[in-house]
Coordinates of C-alpha atoms in Angstrom, one line a residue:
M1 CA 9.7 223.7 -51.9
A2 CA 6.9 222.4 -49.4
K3 CA 5.6 218.9 -50.1
E4 CA 2.0 219.0 -51.2
K5 CA 0.0 217.2 -49.3
R6 CA -3.0 214.8 -50.3
T7 CA -6.0 213.3 -48.9
F8 CA -5.9 209.5 -48.7
G9 CA -8.3 207.5 -47.2
L10 CA -9.9 203.6 -47.7
E11 CA -13.3 203.0 -47.0
L12 CA -13.4 199.1 -45.1
K13 CA -16.9 197.0 -44.6
S14 CA -17.0 193.7 -43.7
C15 CA -19.1 190.6 -43.2
G16 CA -18.5 186.7 -42.0
L17 CA -20.1 183.8 -41.5
S18 CA -19.3 180.7 -39.8
N19 CA -20.8 177.0 -40.0
L20 CA -20.4 173.6 -37.8
G21 CA -20.1 171.5 -41.0
D22 CA -20.4 168.0 -39.1
R23 CA -18.6 169.0 -35.6
P24 CA -20.2 169.0 -32.3
N25 CA -18.5 172.2 -32.3
N26 CA -17.1 175.4 -33.9
E27 CA -13.5 175.8 -33.1
D28 CA -13.2 178.5 -35.7
V29 CA -13.2 182.2 -35.1
F30 CA -13.4 185.3 -36.8
L31 CA -12.8 189.3 -35.7
A32 CA -13.5 192.2 -37.9
N33 CA -12.3 195.7 -37.2
D34 CA -13.4 197.7 -39.5
R35 CA -12.1 201.1 -38.3
F36 CA -8.7 199.9 -37.7
G37 CA -9.0 197.9 -41.3
I38 CA -7.4 194.8 -39.1
Y39 CA -9.2 191.3 -39.9
L40 CA -8.4 188.1 -38.3
L41 CA -9.4 184.4 -38.8
C42 CA -8.2 181.2 -36.8
D43 CA -8.9 177.6 -36.9
G44 CA -8.6 176.1 -33.4
M45 CA -7.0 172.7 -33.2
G46 CA -7.4 170.5 -29.9
G47 CA -11.3 169.8 -29.2
P48 CA -13.5 171.3 -27.6
A49 CA -12.1 173.6 -24.6
G50 CA -8.6 172.9 -26.3
G51 CA -9.2 174.5 -30.1
D52 CA -11.8 176.7 -28.9
F53 CA -9.5 178.6 -26.6
A54 CA -7.0 178.8 -28.1
S55 CA -8.8 180.3 -31.2
D56 CA -10.6 182.5 -29.5
F57 CA -7.4 183.7 -27.3
T58 CA -5.4 184.1 -30.2
S59 CA -7.6 186.3 -32.7
K60 CA -8.6 188.5 -29.1
Q61 CA -4.5 189.2 -28.3
M62 CA -3.7 189.8 -32.0
M63 CA -6.5 191.9 -32.8
D64 CA -5.4 193.3 -29.0
T65 CA -1.9 193.8 -29.7
L66 CA -2.5 195.8 -33.3
I67 CA -4.5 198.2 -32.0
K68 CA -2.1 198.7 -29.7
A69 CA 0.2 199.6 -32.0
V70 CA -1.7 202.2 -34.2
Q71 CA -2.7 203.9 -30.9
F72 CA 1.2 203.9 -30.4
Q73 CA 2.0 205.0 -33.4
F74 CA -0.3 207.7 -33.3
S75 CA -0.3 209.0 -29.7
G76 CA 2.3 207.7 -28.2
K77 CA 0.3 205.9 -25.7
T78 CA -1.8 203.0 -25.4
S79 CA -4.7 204.9 -23.6
P80 CA -5.7 208.6 -22.5
D81 CA -4.7 206.9 -18.8
E82 CA -1.5 205.3 -19.4
P83 CA 2.4 206.8 -20.0
T84 CA 3.8 206.4 -23.1
M85 CA 5.2 202.4 -23.9
D86 CA 6.9 201.1 -26.6
I87 CA 5.3 198.3 -27.0
L88 CA 8.4 196.9 -29.2
S89 CA 10.9 197.4 -26.1
D90 CA 11.5 194.0 -25.4
F91 CA 11.4 192.4 -29.0
R92 CA 12.7 195.2 -31.4
A93 CA 13.1 199.1 -30.8
D94 CA 14.7 199.7 -33.6
S95 CA 12.1 199.1 -35.8
N96 CA 8.5 200.5 -36.1
G97 CA 7.4 199.3 -39.7
P98 CA 3.5 197.0 -39.9
A99 CA 6.1 193.5 -40.3
S100 CA 7.9 194.6 -37.2
Y101 CA 4.0 195.3 -35.2
I102 CA 2.9 191.8 -36.9
E103 CA 6.2 189.6 -35.8
Y104 CA 5.7 191.3 -32.5
A105 CA 1.8 190.5 -32.4
V106 CA 2.4 186.9 -33.6
W107 CA 5.5 186.5 -31.2
E108 CA 3.8 187.6 -28.1
T109 CA 0.4 185.5 -28.7
G110 CA 2.2 182.1 -29.3
Q111 CA 4.5 183.0 -26.1
K112 CA 1.5 183.8 -24.2
L113 CA -0.8 180.5 -25.7
H114 CA 2.2 178.3 -25.2
R115 CA 2.8 178.9 -21.9
I116 CA -0.9 178.3 -21.1
A117 CA -1.1 174.9 -23.5
V118 CA 1.9 173.3 -21.3
K119 CA 0.0 174.2 -18.0
K120 CA -3.4 172.5 -19.8
S121 CA -1.5 169.5 -21.3
K122 CA -0.7 168.1 -17.7
N123 CA -4.2 167.2 -18.1
G124 CA -4.2 165.9 -21.5
L125 CA -5.7 168.8 -22.9
K126 CA -3.6 170.1 -26.4
M127 CA -4.6 173.1 -27.8
G128 CA -3.3 175.0 -30.7
T129 CA -4.9 177.2 -34.2
T130 CA -4.1 178.6 -37.4
L131 CA -3.7 182.4 -37.9
V132 CA -4.1 184.5 -41.0
G133 CA -5.2 187.8 -41.1
L134 CA -5.0 191.1 -43.2
W135 CA -4.1 194.8 -42.3
F136 CA -5.2 198.0 -44.6
L137 CA -2.4 200.8 -44.2
K138 CA -1.8 203.4 -46.2
D139 CA -1.8 201.9 -50.3
K140 CA -0.8 198.7 -49.2
V141 CA -2.9 195.7 -47.4
W142 CA -0.4 193.0 -45.2
S143 CA -1.2 189.5 -45.2
F144 CA 0.1 187.4 -42.6
N145 CA -0.5 184.0 -41.7
V146 CA 1.1 180.8 -39.7
G147 CA -0.8 177.4 -40.6
D148 CA -3.4 176.7 -43.0
S149 CA -5.8 179.1 -43.1
R150 CA -6.1 181.5 -46.1
A151 CA -6.1 184.6 -47.5
Y152 CA -7.3 185.4 -51.4
G153 CA -7.9 189.0 -52.8
F154 CA -10.4 189.8 -56.1
W155 CA -10.2 192.5 -58.3
D156 CA -10.1 193.2 -62.1
N157 CA -12.5 190.1 -61.8
Q158 CA -9.7 187.9 -60.9
L159 CA -9.1 186.1 -58.3
F160 CA -5.9 185.2 -56.2
R161 CA -4.0 183.7 -53.4
M162 CA -2.2 186.3 -51.1
T163 CA -0.7 183.3 -48.9
R164 CA 1.0 180.2 -48.9
D165 CA 0.0 177.2 -45.9
D166 CA 2.4 175.8 -43.6
C167 CA 1.7 172.3 -44.3
W168 CA 3.4 169.0 -45.6
V169 CA 2.0 169.6 -49.1
D170 CA 3.1 172.9 -50.0
E171 CA 6.2 172.4 -48.6
Q172 CA 6.7 169.5 -51.1
I173 CA 5.4 171.4 -53.9
L174 CA 8.1 174.0 -53.2
M175 CA 10.9 171.4 -53.3
G176 CA 9.4 170.5 -56.6
K177 CA 8.4 167.5 -55.0
I178 CA 4.8 167.5 -55.8
K179 CA 3.1 169.3 -59.0
P180 CA 0.7 171.7 -57.8
E181 CA -1.8 170.2 -59.9
D182 CA -1.3 166.9 -58.0
A183 CA -1.9 168.7 -55.0
P184 CA -5.3 167.6 -54.6
H185 CA -4.9 163.7 -54.2
Y186 CA -2.4 164.2 -50.8
R187 CA -3.9 164.9 -47.3
S188 CA -1.5 166.8 -45.3
K189 CA -0.8 167.9 -42.2
I190 CA -0.2 171.8 -40.8
T191 CA 3.8 172.3 -40.0
N192 CA 3.0 175.6 -38.1
A193 CA 0.6 176.5 -35.4
I194 CA -0.1 178.9 -32.8
G195 CA 0.4 177.9 -29.2
T196 CA 2.0 174.5 -30.6
Q197 CA 5.5 175.5 -29.7
S198 CA 7.5 178.6 -27.9
Q199 CA 8.5 180.1 -30.8
V200 CA 6.6 180.4 -34.0
V201 CA 6.8 183.1 -37.0
A202 CA 4.6 183.9 -39.5
Q203 CA 4.6 184.6 -42.8
I204 CA 4.0 188.0 -43.6
N205 CA 3.4 189.9 -47.3
S206 CA 2.4 193.4 -48.6
Y207 CA 0.9 194.1 -51.5
P208 CA -0.3 197.3 -53.0
I209 CA -3.8 198.2 -52.6
H210 CA -5.6 198.6 -56.9
Y211 CA -7.1 202.5 -56.3
S212 CA -10.1 201.0 -58.0
G213 CA -10.4 199.1 -54.2
G214 CA -11.5 195.0 -54.5
R215 CA -12.6 192.6 -52.4
F216 CA -10.7 190.2 -50.3
L217 CA -11.7 186.5 -48.4
L218 CA -10.4 184.8 -45.4
C219 CA -11.6 182.1 -44.8
S220 CA -10.8 178.5 -43.1
D221 CA -9.6 174.9 -44.2
G222 CA -13.3 173.6 -44.1
F223 CA -14.3 176.1 -47.4
Y224 CA -11.2 176.1 -49.5
D225 CA -11.1 172.2 -48.7
H226 CA -14.0 171.9 -50.6
V227 CA -14.4 174.7 -53.0
P228 CA -12.1 175.2 -55.9
L229 CA -10.8 178.4 -57.0
R230 CA -12.7 178.5 -60.3
E231 CA -15.8 178.0 -58.3
M232 CA -15.3 180.3 -55.7
T233 CA -15.0 183.5 -57.8
P234 CA -18.6 183.6 -59.3
L235 CA -19.2 183.2 -55.3
V236 CA -16.7 186.3 -54.0
S237 CA -17.9 188.4 -56.5
I238 CA -21.7 188.8 -55.6
P239 CA -22.3 192.2 -55.1
D240 CA -24.0 191.9 -51.5
M241 CA -21.5 190.4 -48.7
G242 CA -24.2 188.9 -46.7
E243 CA -25.9 186.9 -49.5
A244 CA -21.9 185.9 -50.8
C245 CA -21.0 184.9 -47.5
E246 CA -24.1 182.6 -47.3
K247 CA -24.0 180.9 -50.6
M248 CA -19.9 180.3 -49.8
I249 CA -21.1 178.3 -47.0
E250 CA -23.9 176.5 -48.5
K251 CA -21.4 175.1 -51.9
A252 CA -19.0 174.3 -49.4
L253 CA -22.2 172.3 -47.6
E254 CA -23.3 170.9 -50.7
L255 CA -19.6 169.9 -52.2
G256 CA -18.8 168.3 -49.0
E257 CA -21.7 166.2 -49.1
K258 CA -20.8 165.1 -52.2
R259 CA -17.3 164.6 -51.6
K260 CA -18.7 162.4 -48.4
L261 CA -20.8 160.3 -50.6
K262 CA -17.7 159.0 -52.8
E263 CA -15.3 158.5 -50.1
D264 CA -14.7 154.8 -49.5
G265 CA -13.5 153.2 -46.2
D266 CA -14.4 154.4 -42.9
N267 CA -11.8 157.2 -42.3
E268 CA -14.4 159.4 -40.2
K269 CA -11.8 162.1 -40.8
I270 CA -12.6 162.5 -44.4
K271 CA -16.0 161.8 -43.7
K272 CA -17.0 164.7 -41.7
R273 CA -17.2 168.1 -43.1
D274 CA -15.1 170.6 -40.9
N275 CA -16.0 173.8 -39.6
I276 CA -16.6 176.4 -42.3
T277 CA -15.5 179.7 -41.6
V278 CA -16.1 182.7 -44.7
L279 CA -15.0 186.6 -44.1
L280 CA -15.3 189.3 -46.6
I281 CA -13.6 192.5 -46.7
D282 CA -14.9 195.4 -49.4
L283 CA -12.5 198.0 -49.8
K284 CA -13.0 201.4 -51.4
M285 CA -10.4 204.4 -51.9
Y286 CA -10.9 207.9 -52.0
G287 CA -7.9 210.4 -52.7
V288 CA -4.4 209.7 -54.0
A289 CA -1.7 208.3 -51.8
H290 CA 1.5 209.2 -51.2
P291 CA 3.5 207.4 -49.0
D292 CA 7.4 208.3 -47.9
E293 CA 7.9 204.6 -46.2
D294 CA 5.7 201.8 -44.7
T295 CA 5.4 203.0 -41.2
L296 CA 1.8 203.3 -39.3
D297 CA 1.5 207.0 -40.2
F298 CA -1.4 207.0 -43.1
E299 CA -3.8 209.9 -43.4

């Protein structure tokens, strides 16, 4: 009996906004591609030239590699003028699932940025960046992250975290040494970043997409450090994405300023508000999904 073919699709729209905070330059970068369903956010480290370059390089390299993965999966070619080329041939030739493509993109990007960082370090320049991303495929959304930039999902009037931070505090919570409610009392350094080492591994997860659709948020720590989950929810749920992004930035600046006034001592790292970046994605579904396996082959 012939298998019934079902029509299925995703409609994606996005809107992002970034703010300097109290910093002289913005090391945050976000990229959105509604056509391919790929969304990325990076928070650079290393100051002028270093962090700026790292976040810009990583976001563009990741986007380029994941788009090529889609093109290869569908056409067997990276472009009409290029011969067939398996971009995984030097990494994992026996797998073509989304997780493997993400792993490859992170691995390749990390290798390239680290080589550049090693050369730059001879002149005293350090660089690295966090990475968080979402990739919408078939009836699933794939989240991936390195560092402490975050992804959130919002549907059924609830907001939840999709990623876990690569940082000291989260690791202590996992080991049971710190209670989650006590986490805000600790300042933590990230334990994983793109560019700071030759080998980097991302956390990768997949989530089923609700057929009612939903909204998603990518953000840097400059946002969630100041805006608690209970205050994020009404902001993320504002129907107009542009207005929602503006309100989220305003809230982070407002609460960050209040925090500055309450801080004692002369710790400049605490007093200065970091760059603040938010990227919202709206998802609508049409048709019914009937996936046979987790590959890029969706219709």
